[in-house]
């Protein structure tokens, strides 16, 4: 077969299996088995394929995934997350649109520790939207910030999705995680600027209300007791990776241990909460490992059949400027993001996009962060972004999809603006990794 016939053959098998209801990871594995038999010489090809797949699973670079997931599950299940949210709420005072800011500040911290966009959206939506609605907040002031901060989970470390992307793309995990710090903080800042503008343009969208005045000494105590310990876990993880003192795997282990110690200190750790955390992390880990197995073998099969090199040669033959090629790749990610979840998109695109990005001379860490932002945008892009439906499921009765769509749009614009900033100033991503 010529390269495009090989590519069409393999992708057709994947699509047919997905259409009949097979999970994405199993659809790729099924295509791999058929492709290995056809392209790699029958049973010998299958044996080689399985060896390659299990070799990918034995990589030490995958260790951060279950540890970061366990860290986030413990943070959620033990109640440390709500302790931090309540503390931030007390510290904000009488700021107009206070609860919207609390959502961004607390949601950014929670998303960072949870590493799950849909999990963050579900928790924040169920806890904060009813309270904000009771206080007279417009839907776009309550739902919008939650949809925005939910996506930050895959940009700011520790990010299990970031680890998975770096693993699939075969680039340094620590650099990708560290590279997402500055863009993630910038995005949170853009969200807060959006809230400020909305409160200025329409003060009635977030009505003021009396809150109990907290003395400065008490504020300091609340910060030291309920915020600083959790924040310290994140900062220490990042510093350990940045200084080279620990690998991403060792940093992830330290982070999980740190959350366990904090839960013990605060008296929040129980046998039941620990069990639920381990089970929750294990479920997602097994799914992620299946995906790594399917994607690693699929990438090798594409290379063996000539589909990868053929596609790259075809794409570069148009002699498009690198930025226009980047725009085309981002457009594909955004379109796929309207009806597929992030991991499925990565499985389909990483084998093609990263070799193409390398051939165009892009820094792969920078391209990884751009990809994560595009995936984050896809989570909240109407009409089929997954976080939109998660929000519909937890929002108060009577909330319409149209209200959710309109609430999401300003925060999607913020993310697009961030992409433009990173294209104009790549050092926003590459500066911190260059220090390690």
Coordinates of C-alpha atoms in Angstrom, one line a residue:
X1 CA 0.0 0.0 0.0
X2 CA 1.0 3.6 -0.5
X3 CA 1.1 5.7 2.6
X4 CA -2.4 7.3 2.3
X5 CA -4.0 3.8 1.7
X6 CA -2.2 2.5 4.8
X7 CA -3.4 5.5 6.9
X8 CA -7.0 5.2 5.6
X9 CA -6.9 1.4 6.3
X10 CA -5.8 1.8 9.9
X11 CA -8.0 4.8 10.7
X12 CA -11.1 3.1 9.2
X13 CA -10.7 0.2 11.5
X14 CA -10.5 2.6 14.5
X15 CA -13.6 4.5 13.4
X16 CA -15.6 1.3 12.7
X17 CA -14.8 -0.1 16.1
X18 CA -15.7 3.2 17.8
X19 CA -19.0 3.4 15.9
X20 CA -20.0 0.0 17.2
X21 CA -19.4 1.1 20.7
X22 CA -15.8 0.0 21.5
X23 CA -13.9 2.2 24.0
X24 CA -11.3 4.4 22.2
X25 CA -8.3 2.6 23.7
X26 CA -9.7 -0.8 22.7
X27 CA -10.5 0.5 19.2
X28 CA -6.8 1.5 18.7
X29 CA -5.6 -1.8 20.1
X30 CA -7.9 -3.7 17.7
X31 CA -6.6 -1.6 14.7
X32 CA -3.1 -2.4 15.9
X33 CA -3.7 -6.1 16.0
X34 CA -5.1 -6.1 12.4
X35 CA -2.4 -3.8 11.2
X36 CA 0.4 -5.8 12.7
X37 CA -0.9 -9.0 11.2
X38 CA -1.1 -7.3 7.7
X39 CA 2.0 -5.1 7.7
X40 CA 4.4 -6.9 10.0
X41 CA 4.1 -10.6 8.9
X42 CA 1.3 -12.3 10.7
X43 CA 2.0 -13.9 14.1
X44 CA 5.6 -12.6 14.2
X45 CA 4.2 -9.1 13.8
X46 CA 1.7 -9.6 16.6
X47 CA 4.4 -10.8 19.0
X48 CA 6.6 -7.8 18.1
X49 CA 3.6 -5.5 18.6
X50 CA 2.9 -6.9 22.0
X51 CA 6.5 -6.7 23.1
X52 CA 6.6 -3.0 22.0
X53 CA 3.3 -2.2 23.8
X54 CA 4.4 -3.8 27.1
X55 CA 7.8 -2.1 26.8
X56 CA 6.0 1.2 26.6
X57 CA 4.0 0.4 29.8
X58 CA 7.2 -0.5 31.7
X59 CA 8.5 3.0 31.2
X60 CA 9.5 4.8 34.5
X61 CA 8.1 8.0 33.0
X62 CA 4.5 6.7 33.6
X63 CA 4.9 6.6 37.3
X64 CA 3.7 10.2 37.9
X65 CA 0.3 9.5 36.5
X66 CA -1.1 7.3 39.3
X67 CA 0.7 9.3 41.9
X68 CA -0.7 12.7 40.7
X69 CA -4.1 11.1 40.4
X70 CA -3.9 9.7 44.0
X71 CA -2.8 13.2 45.2
X72 CA -5.9 14.8 43.6
X73 CA -8.3 12.1 44.9
X74 CA -7.0 12.5 48.4
X75 CA -7.2 16.3 48.2
X76 CA -10.9 15.9 47.2
X77 CA -12.0 13.0 49.3
X78 CA -10.4 14.1 52.6
X79 CA -12.0 17.6 52.5
X80 CA -8.8 19.5 52.3
X81 CA -10.1 21.1 49.1
X82 CA -13.2 22.6 50.9
X83 CA -11.1 23.8 53.8
X84 CA -9.0 25.8 51.3
X85 CA -12.0 27.1 49.5
X86 CA -13.6 28.3 52.8
X87 CA -10.4 30.0 53.7
X88 CA -10.1 31.9 50.4
X89 CA -13.7 32.9 50.8
X90 CA -13.0 34.5 54.2
X91 CA -9.9 36.3 52.9
X92 CA -11.6 38.0 49.9
X93 CA -13.8 40.4 52.0
X94 CA -16.3 42.7 50.3
X95 CA -14.8 42.7 46.8
X96 CA -17.5 43.2 44.1
X97 CA -18.1 39.8 42.4
X98 CA -16.3 38.2 45.4
X99 CA -17.6 34.7 44.8
X100 CA -16.6 34.7 41.2
X101 CA -13.0 35.6 42.2
X102 CA -13.2 32.9 44.9
X103 CA -14.1 30.5 42.1
X104 CA -11.1 31.5 40.0
X105 CA -8.5 31.6 42.9
X106 CA -9.8 28.5 44.7
X107 CA -10.7 26.7 41.5
X108 CA -7.2 27.2 40.1
X109 CA -5.7 25.8 43.3
X110 CA -8.1 22.9 43.3
X111 CA -7.7 22.1 39.6
X112 CA -3.9 22.1 40.1
X113 CA -4.1 19.5 42.8
X114 CA -7.0 17.5 41.4
X115 CA -5.6 17.3 37.8
X116 CA -9.1 16.5 36.5
X117 CA -11.0 19.1 34.5
X118 CA -14.3 17.3 34.6
X119 CA -13.9 16.5 38.3
X120 CA -13.1 20.2 39.1
X121 CA -16.1 21.4 37.1
X122 CA -18.4 18.9 38.8
X123 CA -17.3 19.8 42.3
X124 CA -17.2 23.5 41.9
X125 CA -20.5 23.5 40.0
X126 CA -22.3 21.5 42.6
X127 CA -20.9 23.6 45.5
X128 CA -20.7 27.1 44.3
X129 CA -23.3 27.7 41.6
X130 CA -26.4 27.2 43.9
X131 CA -24.8 29.6 46.5
X132 CA -24.0 32.2 43.9
X133 CA -27.5 32.0 42.5
X134 CA -29.0 32.4 45.9
X135 CA -27.1 35.6 46.3
X136 CA -28.4 37.0 43.0
X137 CA -25.4 36.3 40.7
X138 CA -26.2 36.1 37.0
X139 CA -25.6 32.7 35.5
X140 CA -22.7 34.0 33.4
X141 CA -21.0 35.2 36.6
X142 CA -21.3 31.8 38.3
X143 CA -21.0 29.2 35.6
X144 CA -18.4 30.9 33.4
X145 CA -15.5 31.1 35.9
X146 CA -16.1 27.4 36.8
X147 CA -15.9 26.3 33.2
X148 CA -12.8 28.3 32.8
X149 CA -10.9 27.1 35.9
X150 CA -11.9 23.5 35.3
X151 CA -9.7 23.6 32.2
X152 CA -6.7 24.9 34.1
X153 CA -6.3 21.4 35.6
X154 CA -4.5 20.2 32.4
X155 CA -2.2 23.1 32.2
X156 CA -0.8 23.8 35.7
X157 CA 1.3 21.1 37.3
X158 CA 0.7 18.5 38.6
X159 CA -1.2 17.6 35.5
X160 CA -1.8 13.9 34.7
X161 CA -2.9 14.8 31.2
X162 CA 0.3 16.8 30.8
X163 CA 2.3 13.7 31.9
X164 CA 0.4 11.5 29.5
X165 CA 0.9 13.9 26.6
X166 CA 4.7 14.1 27.2
X167 CA 4.8 10.3 27.5
X168 CA 3.0 9.8 24.2
X169 CA 5.1 12.5 22.5
X170 CA 8.3 11.1 24.0
X171 CA 9.5 14.4 25.4
X172 CA 10.7 15.4 28.9
X173 CA 7.8 15.3 31.3
X174 CA 9.3 17.8 33.8
X175 CA 9.8 20.4 31.1
X176 CA 6.2 20.1 29.9
X177 CA 4.9 20.4 33.5
X178 CA 7.1 23.3 34.4
X179 CA 6.3 25.0 31.0
X180 CA 2.7 25.1 31.9
X181 CA 3.1 27.2 35.1
X182 CA 3.4 30.7 33.6
X183 CA 0.7 30.2 30.9
X184 CA -1.6 28.7 33.6
X185 CA -1.1 31.7 35.9
X186 CA -1.6 34.1 33.0
X187 CA -4.9 32.4 32.0
X188 CA -6.1 32.6 35.6
X189 CA -5.2 36.3 35.5
X190 CA -7.2 36.8 32.3
X191 CA -10.2 35.1 33.9
X192 CA -10.0 37.5 36.8
X193 CA -9.7 40.5 34.5
X194 CA -12.8 39.3 32.7
X195 CA -14.7 39.1 36.0
X196 CA -13.6 42.6 36.9
X197 CA -14.7 44.0 33.5
X198 CA -18.1 42.3 33.9
X199 CA -18.7 43.8 37.4
X200 CA -17.7 47.2 36.1
X201 CA -20.0 47.0 33.1
X202 CA -22.9 45.5 35.0
X203 CA -22.7 45.7 38.8
X204 CA -26.1 44.0 39.2
X205 CA -24.6 40.8 37.7
X206 CA -22.9 40.2 41.1
X207 CA -24.8 42.1 43.8
X208 CA -22.9 43.2 46.8
X209 CA -23.8 41.8 50.2
X210 CA -22.5 42.1 53.7
X211 CA -19.9 39.7 54.9
X212 CA -18.4 39.4 58.3
X213 CA -15.3 41.6 58.7
X214 CA -12.2 39.4 59.5
X215 CA -9.3 41.1 61.4
X216 CA -5.9 41.1 59.8
X217 CA -4.5 38.8 62.5
X218 CA -7.2 36.3 61.9
X219 CA -6.7 36.5 58.1
X220 CA -3.0 35.7 58.6
X221 CA -3.9 32.7 60.8
X222 CA -6.5 31.4 58.3
X223 CA -3.9 31.7 55.5
X224 CA -1.2 30.0 57.5
X225 CA -3.5 27.2 58.6
X226 CA -5.7 26.4 55.7
X227 CA -4.0 27.7 52.5
X228 CA -0.3 27.8 53.0
X229 CA 0.1 24.0 53.8
X230 CA -1.7 23.0 50.6
X231 CA 0.0 25.7 48.5
X232 CA 3.4 24.5 49.9
X233 CA 2.8 21.0 48.4
X234 CA 2.4 22.4 44.9
X235 CA 5.4 24.8 45.3
X236 CA 7.7 22.2 46.6
X237 CA 6.8 19.8 43.8
X238 CA 7.6 22.4 41.2
X239 CA 10.8 23.5 42.9
X240 CA 12.0 19.9 43.2
X241 CA 11.5 19.4 39.4
X242 CA 12.9 22.8 38.5
X243 CA 16.1 22.4 40.5
X244 CA 16.6 18.8 39.4
X245 CA 16.6 17.7 43.0
X246 CA 13.9 15.1 42.1
X247 CA 12.5 13.6 38.9
X248 CA 8.8 14.1 38.1
X249 CA 8.1 10.6 39.4
X250 CA 9.8 11.3 42.7
X251 CA 8.1 14.7 42.9
X252 CA 4.7 13.0 42.4
X253 CA 5.4 10.5 45.1
X254 CA 6.4 13.4 47.5
X255 CA 3.2 15.3 46.5
X256 CA 1.0 12.3 47.3
X257 CA 2.8 11.7 50.6
X258 CA 2.5 15.4 51.4
X259 CA -1.3 15.4 51.0
X260 CA -1.6 12.2 53.1
X261 CA 0.5 13.9 55.9
X262 CA -1.7 17.0 55.7
X263 CA -4.9 15.0 55.9
X264 CA -3.5 13.2 59.0
X265 CA -2.5 16.5 60.6
X266 CA -5.9 18.0 60.1
X267 CA -7.6 14.8 61.2
X268 CA -9.4 14.4 57.8
X269 CA -7.9 11.0 56.7
X270 CA -10.1 8.0 57.3
X271 CA -9.9 4.4 56.1
X272 CA -12.9 5.1 53.9
X273 CA -11.6 8.3 52.3
X274 CA -8.2 6.6 51.6
X275 CA -9.9 3.6 50.1
X276 CA -12.1 5.8 47.8
X277 CA -9.0 7.8 46.8
X278 CA -7.0 4.7 45.8
X279 CA -10.0 3.2 43.9
X280 CA -10.6 6.4 42.0
X281 CA -7.0 6.8 41.1
X282 CA -6.7 3.2 40.1
X283 CA -9.6 3.4 37.7
X284 CA -8.2 6.4 35.8
X285 CA -4.7 4.9 35.9
X286 CA -5.9 1.7 34.2
X287 CA -7.6 3.7 31.5
X288 CA -4.5 5.8 31.0
X289 CA -2.2 2.7 30.7
X290 CA -4.5 1.1 28.2
X291 CA -4.3 4.3 26.2
X292 CA -0.5 4.4 26.4
X293 CA -0.4 0.8 25.2
X294 CA -2.7 1.5 22.3
X295 CA -1.1 4.8 21.3
X296 CA 2.5 3.6 21.5
X297 CA 1.8 0.6 19.3
X298 CA -0.3 2.6 16.9
X299 CA 2.5 5.1 16.5
X300 CA 5.0 2.3 15.7
X301 CA 2.6 0.8 13.2
X302 CA 2.1 4.1 11.5
X303 CA 5.9 4.4 11.2
X304 CA 6.4 0.9 10.0
X305 CA 3.7 1.2 7.3
X306 CA 5.1 4.5 6.0
X307 CA 1.9 6.4 6.9
X308 CA 3.7 8.8 9.3
X309 CA 6.5 9.8 7.0
X310 CA 4.1 10.0 4.1
X311 CA 1.7 12.3 5.9
X312 CA 4.5 14.6 7.1
X313 CA 6.0 14.8 3.6
X314 CA 2.5 15.5 2.2
X315 CA 1.8 18.2 4.8
X316 CA 5.1 20.0 4.3
X317 CA 4.9 19.8 0.5
X318 CA 2.3 22.7 0.6
X319 CA 5.1 25.0 1.7
X320 CA 2.8 26.7 4.2
X321 CA 4.4 29.1 6.7
X322 CA 5.0 27.5 10.1
X323 CA 2.4 29.7 11.9
X324 CA -0.2 28.8 9.3
X325 CA 0.5 25.1 9.8
X326 CA 0.2 25.6 13.6
X327 CA -3.1 27.3 13.0
X328 CA -4.3 24.3 11.0
X329 CA -3.3 21.9 13.7
X330 CA -4.9 23.9 16.4
X331 CA -8.1 24.1 14.3
X332 CA -8.1 20.3 14.1
X333 CA -7.7 20.1 17.9
X334 CA -10.6 22.5 18.5
X335 CA -12.9 20.7 16.1
X336 CA -12.1 17.3 17.7
X337 CA -12.6 18.9 21.1
X338 CA -16.2 19.6 20.5
X339 CA -17.2 15.9 20.4
X340 CA -14.2 14.0 21.9
X341 CA -12.5 13.9 25.2
X342 CA -8.8 15.0 25.5
X343 CA -7.2 11.6 25.8
X344 CA -8.9 10.3 22.7
X345 CA -7.8 13.4 20.8
X346 CA -4.2 12.9 21.9
X347 CA -4.2 9.3 20.8
X348 CA -5.4 10.4 17.3
X349 CA -3.2 13.5 16.8
X350 CA 0.1 13.0 18.7
X351 CA 1.5 10.4 16.3
X352 CA 1.0 12.9 13.5
X353 CA 1.3 16.4 15.0
X354 CA 4.5 16.1 17.0
X355 CA 6.7 14.8 14.2
X356 CA 5.1 17.5 12.0
X357 CA 5.8 20.1 14.6
X358 CA 9.4 19.0 14.9
X359 CA 9.8 19.1 11.1
X360 CA 8.5 22.7 11.2
X361 CA 11.2 23.7 13.8
X362 CA 8.8 24.2 16.7
X363 CA 10.1 23.8 20.3
X364 CA 8.2 20.6 21.4
X365 CA 7.7 21.7 25.0
X366 CA 6.2 25.0 23.7
X367 CA 4.0 23.0 21.2
X368 CA 2.9 20.7 24.1
X369 CA 1.7 23.5 26.2
X370 CA -0.1 25.0 23.2
X371 CA -1.7 21.6 22.6
X372 CA -2.8 21.4 26.2
X373 CA -4.5 24.8 26.0
X374 CA -6.2 23.8 22.8
X375 CA -7.5 20.7 24.5
X376 CA -8.6 22.9 27.5
X377 CA -10.6 25.1 25.0
X378 CA -12.2 22.0 23.6
X379 CA -13.6 21.0 27.0
X380 CA -15.8 24.1 27.0
X381 CA -16.4 24.7 23.3
X382 CA -20.2 24.7 22.3
X383 CA -22.1 22.7 21.4
X384 CA -20.5 19.4 22.6
X385 CA -17.6 20.3 25.0
X386 CA -17.7 17.7 27.8
X387 CA -17.5 20.2 30.6
X388 CA -20.6 21.9 29.3
X389 CA -22.6 18.7 29.9
X390 CA -20.9 18.1 33.3
X391 CA -22.0 21.6 34.3
X392 CA -25.6 21.0 33.0
X393 CA -25.7 17.9 35.2
X394 CA -24.7 19.7 38.4
X395 CA -26.2 23.2 37.8
X396 CA -29.5 24.2 39.6
X397 CA -32.7 23.1 37.9
X398 CA -33.9 25.3 35.1
X399 CA -30.4 26.1 33.9
X400 CA -30.4 25.9 30.1
X401 CA -27.7 24.8 27.7
X402 CA -27.9 28.2 26.0
X403 CA -27.0 29.9 29.3
X404 CA -24.1 27.6 29.8
X405 CA -22.9 28.2 26.2
X406 CA -23.0 32.0 26.7
X407 CA -21.2 31.8 30.0
X408 CA -18.4 29.8 28.5
X409 CA -17.7 32.1 25.5
X410 CA -15.7 34.9 27.3
X411 CA -13.4 32.3 28.9
X412 CA -12.8 30.6 25.6
X413 CA -11.8 34.0 24.2
X414 CA -9.3 34.4 27.1
X415 CA -7.8 31.0 26.2
X416 CA -7.5 32.0 22.6
X417 CA -5.8 35.2 23.6
X418 CA -3.4 33.2 25.7
X419 CA -2.5 31.1 22.7
X420 CA -1.8 34.3 20.7
X421 CA 0.5 35.6 23.5
X422 CA 2.4 32.3 23.6
X423 CA 2.9 32.4 19.8
X424 CA 4.1 36.0 20.1
X425 CA 6.3 35.3 23.1
X426 CA 7.4 31.6 23.2
X427 CA 9.7 32.4 26.2
X428 CA 6.6 32.5 28.4
X429 CA 6.7 28.7 28.1
X430 CA 10.3 28.0 27.6
X431 CA 11.9 30.3 30.2
X432 CA 11.2 28.2 33.3
X433 CA 12.2 24.8 31.8
X434 CA 15.4 26.4 30.6
X435 CA 16.3 27.0 34.3
X436 CA 16.2 23.4 35.2

